[in-house]
mmCIF file of C-alpha atoms in Angstrom:
data_model
loop_
_atom_site.group_PDB
_atom_site.id
_atom_site.type_symbol
_atom_site.label_atom_id
_atom_site.label_comp_id
_atom_site.label_asym_id
_atom_site.label_seq_id
_atom_site.Cartn_x
_atom_site.Cartn_y
_atom_site.Cartn_z
ATOM 1 C CA MET A 9 -206.898 -52.097 -138.209
ATOM 2 C CA ALA A 10 -203.184 -52.546 -139.509
ATOM 3 C CA THR A 11 -202.163 -50.199 -142.219
ATOM 4 C CA ALA A 12 -201.047 -51.459 -145.529
ATOM 5 C CA VAL A 13 -197.315 -52.199 -145.909
ATOM 6 C CA LYS A 14 -195.494 -51.904 -149.300
ATOM 7 C CA PRO A 15 -193.349 -54.934 -150.484
ATOM 8 C CA GLU A 16 -190.122 -52.831 -150.264
ATOM 9 C CA ASP A 17 -190.954 -51.385 -146.735
ATOM 10 C CA THR A 18 -189.121 -53.285 -143.880
ATOM 11 C CA ALA A 19 -190.515 -51.330 -140.960
ATOM 12 C CA THR A 20 -192.705 -52.596 -138.310
ATOM 13 C CA VAL A 21 -196.325 -52.991 -138.888
ATOM 14 C CA GLN A 22 -198.402 -50.301 -137.180
ATOM 15 C CA LEU A 23 -201.377 -51.297 -135.319
ATOM 16 C CA ASP A 24 -204.026 -49.054 -133.886
ATOM 17 C CA GLU A 25 -205.142 -49.220 -130.306
ATOM 18 C CA ALA A 26 -207.815 -51.867 -131.026
ATOM 19 C CA ASP A 27 -205.309 -54.364 -132.455
ATOM 20 C CA GLU A 28 -202.721 -53.586 -129.799
ATOM 21 C CA ARG A 29 -205.262 -54.814 -127.172
ATOM 22 C CA LYS A 30 -205.519 -58.155 -128.790
ATOM 23 C CA GLY A 31 -201.934 -59.197 -127.973
ATOM 24 C CA PRO A 32 -198.161 -58.582 -128.861
ATOM 25 C CA THR A 33 -197.453 -57.357 -132.397
ATOM 26 C CA ILE A 34 -195.490 -59.509 -134.883
ATOM 27 C CA THR A 35 -192.590 -58.161 -136.769
ATOM 28 C CA THR A 36 -191.797 -59.465 -140.147
ATOM 29 C CA LYS A 37 -188.689 -58.661 -142.408
ATOM 30 C CA SER A 38 -188.241 -59.068 -146.100
ATOM 31 C CA LEU A 39 -184.953 -59.216 -147.991
ATOM 32 C CA PRO A 40 -184.640 -56.733 -151.024
ATOM 33 C CA SER A 41 -183.140 -59.422 -153.140
ATOM 34 C CA THR A 42 -182.727 -63.110 -153.044
ATOM 35 C CA GLU A 43 -179.488 -63.151 -155.084
ATOM 36 C CA ASP A 44 -176.096 -63.581 -153.555
ATOM 37 C CA VAL A 45 -177.651 -63.134 -149.991
ATOM 38 C CA GLU A 46 -176.348 -65.120 -147.108
ATOM 39 C CA ILE A 47 -178.787 -65.608 -144.270
ATOM 40 C CA THR A 48 -177.346 -64.336 -141.041
ATOM 41 C CA ARG A 49 -180.556 -64.423 -139.053
ATOM 42 C CA LEU A 50 -183.578 -66.707 -138.740
ATOM 43 C CA PRO A 51 -185.631 -66.178 -141.907
ATOM 44 C CA THR A 52 -189.228 -65.035 -141.474
ATOM 45 C CA GLU A 53 -192.422 -65.958 -143.412
ATOM 46 C CA ASP A 54 -191.554 -63.360 -146.017
ATOM 47 C CA ASP A 55 -188.421 -65.381 -146.802
ATOM 48 C CA LEU A 56 -190.333 -68.403 -147.906
ATOM 49 C CA GLN A 57 -189.490 -67.987 -151.694
ATOM 50 C CA LEU A 58 -185.864 -67.804 -150.742
ATOM 51 C CA LEU A 59 -186.050 -70.945 -148.436
ATOM 52 C CA THR A 60 -187.708 -73.119 -151.191
ATOM 53 C CA SER A 61 -185.097 -72.231 -153.671
ATOM 54 C CA SER A 62 -181.767 -72.600 -151.584
ATOM 55 C CA GLY A 63 -180.502 -74.135 -148.443
ATOM 56 C CA PRO A 64 -180.770 -77.794 -147.404
ATOM 57 C CA LYS A 65 -184.235 -79.253 -146.962
ATOM 58 C CA SER A 66 -186.037 -82.441 -146.532
ATOM 59 C CA THR A 67 -188.936 -83.521 -148.708
ATOM 60 C CA PHE A 68 -191.392 -86.198 -147.878
ATOM 61 C CA HIS A 69 -194.031 -87.619 -150.036
ATOM 62 C CA VAL A 70 -197.168 -88.521 -148.198
ATOM 63 C CA TYR A 71 -198.817 -91.691 -149.818
ATOM 64 C CA ASP A 72 -201.991 -93.543 -148.909
ATOM 65 C CA LYS A 73 -201.574 -97.177 -147.780
ATOM 66 C CA HIS A 74 -204.531 -99.381 -147.786
ATOM 67 C CA GLY A 75 -207.031 -96.413 -147.391
ATOM 68 C CA CYS A 76 -206.229 -95.821 -143.650
ATOM 69 C CA HIS A 77 -202.443 -95.615 -143.380
ATOM 70 C CA LYS A 78 -199.784 -93.310 -144.423
ATOM 71 C CA CYS A 79 -196.304 -93.641 -145.683
ATOM 72 C CA ILE A 80 -194.198 -90.557 -145.350
ATOM 73 C CA SER A 81 -191.375 -91.284 -147.713
ATOM 74 C CA PRO A 82 -188.428 -89.229 -149.024
ATOM 75 C CA ILE A 83 -188.471 -91.377 -152.182
ATOM 76 C CA LEU A 84 -190.835 -90.428 -154.937
ATOM 77 C CA ASP A 85 -193.101 -93.208 -156.285
ATOM 78 C CA PRO A 86 -193.984 -92.609 -159.951
ATOM 79 C CA VAL A 87 -196.840 -95.036 -159.859
ATOM 80 C CA LEU A 88 -198.564 -93.434 -156.979
ATOM 81 C CA GLU A 89 -197.888 -89.940 -158.592
ATOM 82 C CA GLN A 90 -200.501 -90.646 -161.301
ATOM 83 C CA ARG A 91 -203.746 -88.715 -161.087
ATOM 84 C CA SER A 92 -205.932 -91.501 -161.132
ATOM 85 C CA GLY A 93 -203.689 -93.870 -159.026
ATOM 86 C CA PRO A 94 -202.003 -97.048 -160.274
ATOM 87 C CA THR A 95 -203.475 -99.260 -162.814
ATOM 88 C CA ILE A 96 -204.643 -102.972 -162.254
ATOM 89 C CA LYS A 97 -201.482 -104.092 -164.150
ATOM 90 C CA GLN A 98 -199.283 -101.925 -161.940
ATOM 91 C CA GLN A 99 -201.006 -103.152 -158.798
ATOM 92 C CA LYS A 100 -200.410 -106.926 -160.004
ATOM 93 C CA ALA A 101 -196.716 -106.129 -160.687
ATOM 94 C CA LYS A 102 -196.368 -104.479 -157.285
ATOM 95 C CA HIS A 103 -198.099 -107.404 -155.540
ATOM 96 C CA LYS A 104 -195.840 -109.893 -157.364
ATOM 97 C CA GLU A 105 -192.740 -108.038 -156.395
ATOM 98 C CA ARG A 106 -193.632 -107.985 -152.677
ATOM 99 C CA LYS A 107 -194.636 -111.752 -152.813
ATOM 100 C CA GLU A 108 -191.239 -112.566 -154.323
ATOM 101 C CA ARG A 109 -189.414 -110.676 -151.650
ATOM 102 C CA GLN A 110 -191.338 -112.412 -148.994
ATOM 103 C CA ASP A 111 -190.778 -115.775 -150.387
ATOM 104 C CA ALA A 112 -187.086 -115.076 -150.465
ATOM 105 C CA GLY A 113 -187.171 -114.278 -146.785
ATOM 106 C CA LEU A 114 -186.823 -110.524 -147.328
ATOM 107 C CA PRO A 115 -189.119 -107.689 -145.933
ATOM 108 C CA ARG A 116 -192.047 -106.989 -148.268
ATOM 109 C CA VAL A 117 -190.636 -103.449 -148.838
ATOM 110 C CA GLU A 118 -187.127 -102.144 -148.794
ATOM 111 C CA PRO A 119 -186.541 -100.739 -145.505
ATOM 112 C CA ASP A 120 -186.010 -96.851 -145.335
ATOM 113 C CA ASN A 121 -184.905 -95.486 -141.981
ATOM 114 C CA ASN A 122 -185.426 -91.953 -143.218
ATOM 115 C CA ALA A 123 -189.101 -92.519 -143.833
ATOM 116 C CA PHE A 124 -192.010 -92.452 -141.410
ATOM 117 C CA PHE A 125 -195.091 -94.676 -141.300
ATOM 118 C CA LEU A 126 -198.379 -93.720 -139.713
ATOM 119 C CA HIS A 127 -200.474 -96.832 -138.771
ATOM 120 C CA ARG A 128 -204.105 -96.838 -137.716
ATOM 121 C CA PRO A 129 -204.866 -100.100 -135.887
ATOM 122 C CA TYR A 130 -208.310 -101.378 -135.830
ATOM 123 C CA LEU A 131 -209.701 -103.096 -132.731
ATOM 124 C CA ALA A 132 -213.529 -103.614 -132.557
ATOM 125 C CA PHE A 133 -215.237 -101.628 -129.795
ATOM 126 C CA HIS A 134 -212.128 -99.658 -129.034
ATOM 127 C CA VAL A 135 -210.426 -96.618 -130.476
ATOM 128 C CA PRO A 136 -206.708 -97.213 -130.009
ATOM 129 C CA PRO A 137 -204.283 -94.416 -130.918
ATOM 130 C CA ARG A 138 -202.520 -94.211 -134.292
ATOM 131 C CA VAL A 139 -198.780 -95.088 -134.217
ATOM 132 C CA LEU A 140 -196.121 -93.060 -135.961
ATOM 133 C CA TYR A 141 -193.107 -95.455 -136.874
ATOM 134 C CA MET A 142 -189.539 -94.381 -137.665
ATOM 135 C CA GLY A 143 -189.430 -96.244 -140.984
ATOM 136 C CA ASN A 144 -191.501 -97.002 -144.059
ATOM 137 C CA SER A 145 -193.196 -100.153 -142.459
ATOM 138 C CA LYS A 146 -194.454 -101.000 -139.094
ATOM 139 C CA ARG A 147 -192.919 -104.539 -139.205
ATOM 140 C CA MET A 148 -189.306 -103.454 -139.255
ATOM 141 C CA ALA A 149 -189.520 -99.947 -137.755
ATOM 142 C CA GLN A 150 -189.328 -98.487 -134.230
ATOM 143 C CA PRO A 151 -192.683 -96.928 -132.907
ATOM 144 C CA ALA A 152 -192.018 -93.418 -131.840
ATOM 145 C CA VAL A 153 -195.359 -91.488 -131.219
ATOM 146 C CA LEU A 154 -198.991 -92.386 -130.168
ATOM 147 C CA VAL A 155 -201.370 -90.136 -131.581
ATOM 148 C CA HIS A 156 -204.694 -89.878 -129.644
ATOM 149 C CA GLU A 157 -207.491 -87.972 -131.400
ATOM 150 C CA GLY A 158 -210.035 -85.747 -129.501
ATOM 151 C CA CYS A 159 -213.578 -84.938 -130.307
ATOM 152 C CA TRP A 160 -214.430 -82.616 -133.307
ATOM 153 C CA TRP A 161 -210.836 -82.102 -134.251
ATOM 154 C CA LYS A 162 -210.253 -79.700 -131.222
ATOM 155 C CA GLU A 163 -207.294 -81.542 -129.693
ATOM 156 C CA TYR A 164 -204.607 -84.248 -130.236
ATOM 157 C CA LYS A 165 -202.592 -85.843 -127.692
ATOM 158 C CA LEU A 166 -199.151 -87.073 -128.802
ATOM 159 C CA GLN A 167 -197.189 -89.525 -126.454
ATOM 160 C CA LEU A 168 -193.429 -89.777 -127.360
ATOM 161 C CA LEU A 169 -192.550 -93.443 -126.576
ATOM 162 C CA PRO A 170 -189.188 -94.702 -125.117
ATOM 163 C CA SER A 171 -186.963 -96.979 -126.905
ATOM 164 C CA ILE A 172 -188.285 -100.159 -125.264
ATOM 165 C CA PRO A 173 -188.968 -103.179 -127.344
ATOM 166 C CA ASP A 174 -192.466 -104.786 -127.418
ATOM 167 C CA ILE A 175 -194.381 -101.776 -126.087
ATOM 168 C CA ILE A 176 -196.500 -102.048 -129.478
ATOM 169 C CA ASP A 177 -197.564 -105.649 -130.150
ATOM 170 C CA PRO A 178 -198.152 -107.074 -133.635
ATOM 171 C CA ARG A 179 -201.794 -105.711 -133.509
ATOM 172 C CA GLY A 180 -200.372 -102.182 -133.557
ATOM 173 C CA VAL A 181 -201.594 -101.296 -130.110
ATOM 174 C CA VAL A 182 -200.114 -101.110 -126.667
ATOM 175 C CA GLY A 183 -199.831 -104.460 -125.025
ATOM 176 C CA TRP A 184 -201.723 -105.088 -121.849
ATOM 177 C CA ARG A 185 -198.484 -105.505 -119.849
ATOM 178 C CA HIS A 186 -197.846 -101.804 -120.219
ATOM 179 C CA ASN A 187 -201.336 -100.688 -119.245
ATOM 180 C CA GLY A 188 -201.080 -97.674 -116.784
ATOM 181 C CA GLY A 189 -204.229 -98.291 -114.897
ATOM 182 C CA ASP A 190 -207.943 -97.538 -115.235
ATOM 183 C CA LYS A 191 -209.607 -94.478 -116.793
ATOM 184 C CA LYS A 192 -209.030 -92.341 -113.641
ATOM 185 C CA ALA A 193 -205.310 -93.131 -113.371
ATOM 186 C CA LEU A 194 -204.790 -92.520 -117.163
ATOM 187 C CA LYS A 195 -206.474 -89.134 -116.843
ATOM 188 C CA LEU A 196 -204.494 -88.036 -113.828
ATOM 189 C CA ASP A 197 -201.161 -88.861 -115.480
ATOM 190 C CA ASP A 198 -201.054 -88.274 -119.273
ATOM 191 C CA HIS A 199 -197.646 -90.037 -119.456
ATOM 192 C CA LYS A 200 -199.225 -93.504 -118.710
ATOM 193 C CA LEU A 201 -200.337 -95.742 -121.540
ATOM 194 C CA LYS A 202 -203.558 -97.467 -122.248
ATOM 195 C CA GLY A 203 -202.969 -101.252 -122.862
ATOM 196 C CA TYR A 204 -205.316 -103.574 -124.629
ATOM 197 C CA LYS A 205 -205.844 -107.341 -123.861
ATOM 198 C CA VAL A 206 -205.584 -109.956 -126.554
ATOM 199 C CA ARG A 207 -209.191 -111.445 -126.956
ATOM 200 C CA THR A 208 -209.801 -115.107 -127.965
ATOM 201 C CA TRP A 209 -212.107 -113.701 -130.619
ATOM 202 C CA ARG A 210 -211.686 -111.123 -133.454
ATOM 203 C CA LEU A 211 -213.965 -109.509 -135.958
ATOM 204 C CA TRP A 212 -213.200 -109.279 -139.611
ATOM 205 C CA GLY A 213 -210.789 -106.608 -140.420
ATOM 206 C CA GLU A 214 -209.027 -106.355 -137.011
ATOM 207 C CA THR A 215 -205.217 -105.974 -137.274
ATOM 208 C CA GLY A 216 -202.969 -108.706 -135.927
ATOM 209 C CA LYS A 217 -204.897 -111.772 -137.237
ATOM 210 C CA ASP A 218 -201.914 -114.217 -137.042
ATOM 211 C CA TYR A 219 -200.766 -112.713 -133.590
ATOM 212 C CA VAL A 220 -204.412 -113.317 -132.095
ATOM 213 C CA HIS A 221 -204.405 -116.913 -133.378
ATOM 214 C CA SER A 222 -201.015 -117.687 -131.937
ATOM 215 C CA VAL A 223 -202.093 -116.313 -128.494
ATOM 216 C CA LYS A 224 -205.350 -118.358 -128.645
ATOM 217 C CA ALA A 225 -203.294 -121.521 -129.250
ATOM 218 C CA ILE A 226 -200.905 -120.682 -126.393
ATOM 219 C CA ARG A 227 -203.721 -120.355 -124.107
ATOM 220 C CA GLN A 228 -205.425 -123.662 -125.281
ATOM 221 C CA THR A 229 -202.245 -125.620 -125.177
ATOM 222 C CA GLY A 230 -200.442 -123.846 -122.265
ATOM 223 C CA ASP A 231 -197.133 -124.032 -124.342
ATOM 224 C CA GLY A 232 -195.780 -120.534 -124.098
ATOM 225 C CA MET A 233 -196.238 -117.212 -122.187
ATOM 226 C CA ASP A 234 -199.424 -115.445 -122.340
ATOM 227 C CA PRO A 235 -198.789 -111.681 -123.195
ATOM 228 C CA ASP A 236 -201.588 -110.608 -120.838
ATOM 229 C CA VAL A 237 -199.930 -112.316 -117.820
ATOM 230 C CA ALA A 238 -196.863 -110.756 -116.264
ATOM 231 C CA LYS A 239 -193.981 -112.956 -115.353
ATOM 232 C CA ASP A 240 -193.660 -113.811 -111.623
ATOM 233 C CA SER A 241 -189.901 -113.725 -111.560
ATOM 234 C CA SER A 242 -189.490 -110.187 -112.961
ATOM 235 C CA ILE A 243 -192.068 -108.019 -111.334
ATOM 236 C CA LYS A 244 -189.664 -104.933 -111.357
ATOM 237 C CA SER A 245 -188.585 -105.263 -114.900
ATOM 238 C CA GLY A 246 -192.130 -105.930 -115.872
ATOM 239 C CA GLU A 247 -193.428 -102.453 -114.646
ATOM 240 C CA PRO A 248 -195.564 -100.597 -117.413
ATOM 241 C CA ALA A 249 -193.695 -98.301 -119.712
ATOM 242 C CA MET A 250 -194.598 -94.780 -119.759
ATOM 243 C CA ALA A 251 -194.209 -91.922 -122.444
ATOM 244 C CA ASN A 252 -191.160 -89.707 -122.268
ATOM 245 C CA GLU A 253 -192.980 -86.637 -123.149
ATOM 246 C CA VAL A 254 -196.434 -85.428 -124.004
ATOM 247 C CA VAL A 255 -197.391 -82.801 -126.579
ATOM 248 C CA TYR A 256 -200.898 -81.330 -127.279
ATOM 249 C CA LEU A 257 -201.862 -80.116 -130.557
ATOM 250 C CA ARG A 258 -204.908 -77.771 -130.222
ATOM 251 C CA TRP A 259 -207.256 -76.022 -132.654
ATOM 252 C CA THR A 260 -206.707 -72.422 -131.577
ATOM 253 C CA ASN A 261 -209.793 -70.392 -132.897
ATOM 254 C CA PRO A 262 -212.461 -72.616 -134.444
ATOM 255 C CA LEU A 263 -214.877 -69.819 -134.726
ATOM 256 C CA SER A 264 -212.719 -67.075 -136.076
ATOM 257 C CA ARG A 265 -211.546 -65.797 -139.539
ATOM 258 C CA HIS A 266 -208.259 -67.671 -139.084
ATOM 259 C CA THR A 267 -209.887 -71.106 -138.342
ATOM 260 C CA ARG A 268 -206.947 -73.005 -140.142
ATOM 261 C CA CYS A 269 -204.595 -72.789 -137.304
ATOM 262 C CA TYR A 270 -203.254 -75.435 -134.731
ATOM 263 C CA HIS A 271 -200.819 -74.732 -131.876
ATOM 264 C CA PHE A 272 -198.311 -76.919 -129.992
ATOM 265 C CA HIS A 273 -195.649 -76.076 -127.539
ATOM 266 C CA TYR A 274 -192.327 -78.061 -127.499
ATOM 267 C CA ALA A 275 -188.785 -77.297 -126.184
ATOM 268 C CA GLY A 276 -189.964 -73.981 -124.859
ATOM 269 C CA ILE A 277 -191.157 -72.734 -128.336
ATOM 270 C CA ASP A 278 -194.598 -72.171 -129.602
ATOM 271 C CA PHE A 279 -195.207 -73.734 -132.948
ATOM 272 C CA PHE A 280 -198.204 -73.237 -135.335
ATOM 273 C CA TRP A 281 -199.477 -75.153 -138.446
ATOM 274 C CA LYS A 282 -201.486 -72.678 -140.424
ATOM 275 C CA GLY A 283 -203.080 -72.387 -143.740
ATOM 276 C CA THR A 284 -201.160 -70.682 -146.568
ATOM 277 C CA GLY A 285 -201.323 -69.588 -150.049
ATOM 278 C CA SER A 286 -197.538 -69.275 -150.613
ATOM 279 C CA VAL A 287 -197.304 -72.702 -152.149
ATOM 280 C CA GLN A 288 -199.458 -74.305 -154.818
ATOM 281 C CA GLU A 289 -200.100 -77.565 -156.836
ATOM 282 C CA SER A 290 -198.708 -76.947 -160.254
ATOM 283 C CA ARG A 291 -200.696 -79.775 -162.062
ATOM 284 C CA THR A 292 -204.097 -79.271 -163.812
ATOM 285 C CA CYS A 293 -206.902 -78.180 -161.408
ATOM 286 C CA GLY A 294 -204.278 -77.576 -158.710
ATOM 287 C CA PHE A 295 -205.983 -74.138 -158.087
ATOM 288 C CA MET A 296 -208.917 -76.080 -156.401
ATOM 289 C CA LEU A 297 -206.672 -77.090 -153.577
ATOM 290 C CA ARG A 298 -205.757 -73.699 -152.552
ATOM 291 C CA PHE A 299 -207.382 -74.100 -149.065
ATOM 292 C CA ASN A 300 -205.484 -77.395 -148.620
ATOM 293 C CA HIS A 301 -201.799 -76.123 -148.146
ATOM 294 C CA LEU A 302 -200.289 -75.568 -144.839
ATOM 295 C CA LYS A 303 -197.070 -74.096 -143.477
ATOM 296 C CA LEU A 304 -195.314 -74.698 -140.072
ATOM 297 C CA VAL A 305 -194.060 -71.503 -138.175
ATOM 298 C CA ALA A 306 -192.420 -70.928 -134.828
ATOM 299 C CA LYS A 307 -193.069 -67.947 -132.744
ATOM 300 C CA LEU A 308 -189.703 -66.976 -131.331
ATOM 301 C CA PRO A 309 -189.566 -66.380 -127.576
ATOM 302 C CA VAL A 310 -189.021 -62.785 -126.506
ATOM 303 C CA THR A 311 -185.372 -62.613 -125.102
ATOM 304 C CA ASP A 312 -185.640 -59.080 -123.945
ATOM 305 C CA LYS A 313 -188.263 -58.270 -121.264
ATOM 306 C CA LYS A 314 -188.789 -54.714 -122.568
ATOM 307 C CA GLU A 315 -189.474 -56.206 -126.155
ATOM 308 C CA GLU A 316 -193.087 -56.714 -127.008
ATOM 309 C CA MET A 317 -192.789 -57.986 -130.360
ATOM 310 C CA GLN A 318 -192.631 -61.529 -131.624
ATOM 311 C CA VAL A 319 -191.172 -62.843 -134.939
ATOM 312 C CA GLU A 320 -192.702 -65.718 -136.780
ATOM 313 C CA VAL A 321 -190.149 -68.148 -138.533
ATOM 314 C CA CYS A 322 -191.284 -70.455 -141.304
ATOM 315 C CA LEU A 323 -189.891 -73.996 -140.740
ATOM 316 C CA GLY A 324 -191.705 -76.130 -143.263
ATOM 317 C CA THR A 325 -194.720 -76.346 -145.904
ATOM 318 C CA TYR A 326 -197.240 -78.963 -146.914
ATOM 319 C CA THR A 327 -198.490 -78.910 -150.509
ATOM 320 C CA SER A 328 -201.611 -80.910 -151.339
ATOM 321 C CA SER A 329 -201.798 -83.049 -154.250
ATOM 322 C CA VAL A 330 -204.365 -83.885 -156.838
ATOM 323 C CA ALA A 331 -203.166 -87.501 -157.104
ATOM 324 C CA ALA A 332 -205.566 -90.155 -155.925
ATOM 325 C CA ARG A 333 -203.139 -92.095 -153.770
ATOM 326 C CA LYS A 334 -200.982 -89.231 -152.692
ATOM 327 C CA SER A 335 -201.923 -86.646 -150.039
ATOM 328 C CA GLY A 336 -199.205 -84.252 -150.650
ATOM 329 C CA ILE A 337 -195.568 -83.097 -150.274
ATOM 330 C CA LEU A 338 -194.111 -82.258 -146.826
ATOM 331 C CA GLU A 339 -190.951 -79.974 -146.807
ATOM 332 C CA PHE A 340 -188.883 -78.933 -143.880
ATOM 333 C CA PHE A 341 -186.071 -76.346 -143.935
ATOM 334 C CA ASP A 342 -183.397 -78.214 -142.160
ATOM 335 C CA ALA A 343 -180.944 -75.184 -141.960
ATOM 336 C CA VAL A 344 -183.689 -72.921 -140.446
ATOM 337 C CA ILE A 345 -184.636 -75.762 -137.967
ATOM 338 C CA LEU A 346 -181.028 -76.283 -137.036
ATOM 339 C CA ARG A 347 -180.468 -72.497 -136.387
ATOM 340 C CA LEU A 348 -183.600 -72.464 -134.287
ATOM 341 C CA ILE A 349 -182.396 -75.348 -132.100
ATOM 342 C CA ASP A 350 -178.887 -73.590 -131.702
ATOM 343 C CA GLU A 351 -180.431 -70.463 -130.551
ATOM 344 C CA PHE A 352 -183.391 -71.621 -128.369
ATOM 345 C CA ALA A 353 -182.803 -75.392 -127.543
ATOM 346 C CA PRO A 354 -179.208 -76.188 -127.853
ATOM 347 C CA SER A 355 -179.313 -79.127 -125.440
ATOM 348 C CA MET A 356 -181.456 -81.007 -127.880
ATOM 349 C CA LEU A 357 -178.429 -81.851 -130.027
ATOM 350 C CA ALA A 358 -175.669 -81.471 -127.535
ATOM 351 C CA ARG A 359 -172.910 -84.029 -127.656
ATOM 352 C CA PRO A 360 -169.661 -84.400 -125.628
ATOM 353 C CA GLU A 361 -167.282 -84.725 -128.511
ATOM 354 C CA GLU A 362 -166.520 -81.949 -131.029
ATOM 355 C CA GLU A 363 -166.202 -82.432 -134.828
ATOM 356 C CA CYS A 364 -163.169 -81.066 -136.478
ATOM 357 C CA GLU A 365 -164.601 -79.643 -139.723
ATOM 358 C CA GLU A 366 -167.463 -77.102 -139.596
ATOM 359 C CA LYS A 367 -169.086 -78.246 -142.738
ATOM 360 C CA GLU A 368 -168.959 -81.975 -141.718
ATOM 361 C CA GLN A 369 -170.374 -81.046 -138.390
ATOM 362 C CA ASP A 370 -173.419 -79.340 -139.839
ATOM 363 C CA VAL A 371 -174.069 -82.425 -141.977
ATOM 364 C CA VAL A 372 -173.868 -84.746 -138.974
ATOM 365 C CA ARG A 373 -175.898 -82.488 -136.795
ATOM 366 C CA ILE A 374 -178.817 -82.198 -139.418
ATOM 367 C CA SER A 375 -178.865 -85.935 -139.746
ATOM 368 C CA ARG A 376 -179.078 -86.311 -135.952
ATOM 369 C CA MET A 377 -181.693 -83.629 -135.937
ATOM 370 C CA LYS A 378 -183.797 -85.569 -138.452
ATOM 371 C CA ARG A 379 -183.811 -88.562 -135.937
ATOM 372 C CA SER A 380 -184.620 -86.368 -132.914
ATOM 373 C CA THR A 381 -187.899 -86.098 -131.140
ATOM 374 C CA LEU A 382 -188.515 -82.668 -132.533
ATOM 375 C CA TYR A 383 -188.718 -84.010 -136.090
ATOM 376 C CA GLN A 384 -191.019 -86.754 -135.015
ATOM 377 C CA VAL A 385 -193.282 -84.132 -133.326
ATOM 378 C CA PHE A 386 -193.165 -82.026 -136.589
ATOM 379 C CA VAL A 387 -194.282 -84.971 -138.656
ATOM 380 C CA ALA A 388 -196.958 -86.275 -136.190
ATOM 381 C CA THR A 389 -198.552 -82.927 -135.883
ATOM 382 C CA ALA A 390 -198.477 -82.418 -139.575
ATOM 383 C CA MET A 391 -200.375 -85.614 -140.077
ATOM 384 C CA CYS A 392 -202.915 -84.652 -137.512
ATOM 385 C CA MET A 393 -203.791 -81.263 -139.128
ATOM 386 C CA ILE A 394 -203.751 -82.784 -142.646
ATOM 387 C CA LYS A 395 -206.212 -85.412 -141.513
ATOM 388 C CA SER A 396 -208.401 -82.995 -139.637
ATOM 389 C CA GLU A 397 -208.605 -80.467 -142.371
ATOM 390 C CA LYS A 398 -209.696 -83.091 -144.688
ATOM 391 C CA GLU A 399 -212.420 -84.350 -142.581
ATOM 392 C CA LYS A 400 -213.739 -80.861 -141.870
ATOM 393 C CA ARG A 401 -213.852 -80.143 -145.714
ATOM 394 C CA HIS A 402 -215.660 -83.443 -146.272
ATOM 395 C CA THR A 403 -218.085 -82.735 -143.433
ATOM 396 C CA LEU A 404 -218.863 -79.199 -144.758
ATOM 397 C CA LEU A 405 -219.496 -80.546 -148.142
ATOM 398 C CA ASP A 406 -221.809 -83.335 -146.800
ATOM 399 C CA LEU A 407 -223.845 -80.731 -144.900
ATOM 400 C CA ILE A 408 -224.152 -78.522 -147.999
ATOM 401 C CA ILE A 409 -225.336 -81.358 -150.065
ATOM 402 C CA ALA A 410 -227.701 -82.559 -147.431
ATOM 403 C CA GLY A 411 -229.181 -78.960 -147.254
ATOM 404 C CA ILE A 412 -229.684 -78.750 -150.952
ATOM 405 C CA THR A 413 -231.241 -82.126 -150.948
ATOM 406 C CA GLU A 414 -233.595 -81.326 -148.113
ATOM 407 C CA GLY A 415 -234.543 -77.990 -149.709
ATOM 408 C CA GLY A 416 -235.145 -79.582 -153.078
ATOM 409 C CA GLY A 417 -237.343 -82.357 -151.554
ATOM 410 C CA ALA A 418 -239.364 -79.601 -149.661
ATOM 411 C CA GLY A 419 -239.704 -77.551 -152.884
ATOM 412 C CA GLY A 420 -241.033 -80.624 -154.701
#
């Protein structure tokens, strides 16, 4: 077992022979004081208090939309911050505002390119992947990531989409013209996309109602192009699109003491979403959410072959919320992420031109980093684990209630 280490001790954690056989040791460092300290290295998990109080960071508020979608917005919504959710009067006022914008020819919501929107399409007798959009609404935003869910929360497959228009149709699913093949072909190549045909019928609640009706009218009148039929004159340009990259988020140790841990590998670095107690909900009854909070850490690659120790760097946190319509707050430490990219993935933000001023260059590079695929993967994986952890808790609670009910019935 590992020996206890005092807070002021900055030495390496000593492990016995049993622990050494389990894998490489992890070295963490702590700063003696957080006042007037300039970080000249990548901060570790022990520096989380310093990170949350200083340095540039991005804060996203995760709000529920229509019960099944998520809006990840940097703008705080006071109405949705309420513990019991918006009142009927506030809901009517919001609906009236959106109706007025729609009648004026404007989008129903003010576009925000710094936000994300996670949409869950519904197609009867199918399980299409969820779509992460770069924007606060799927209508005016660019689709970025397809999120495929596995069985029993064990694995999520993330397909990073190319910047090609019309890959995702108004239903929120991949159109049939971009279908990569049958089940065998899709299994052999995980970059291929699964497309869905437009049916002439639909069940109540399916997404894309107006789009399905318009396609049905086109097929009846023959006036227009059927989206499920490829154009004869553009066979080459009509080739199905494929994902640029594929990332797998996996539940590492379901039957261990550290069960709240998911791993994914990207840009040559191992990342982990873990449970944490370093953040907390400050409002009343926030202590009841102590097992809902998460943190994002990166295990730095070992640069020296003789070096067997790995350092974990904290890149962000997720703080669960007690509000009915808010899932929580997602924070990313941009300066730390930028430093990580500079040291281990410099090609991700490489550009031919050089900026004149160092300070301006850092601001511009952080802005480009927030539009990069790495940021998209961070947000997508966070939403996957937030969803899986919530479903696990509800499943466990249902099993406990069912056991108590069955026991009470048998006793009666």
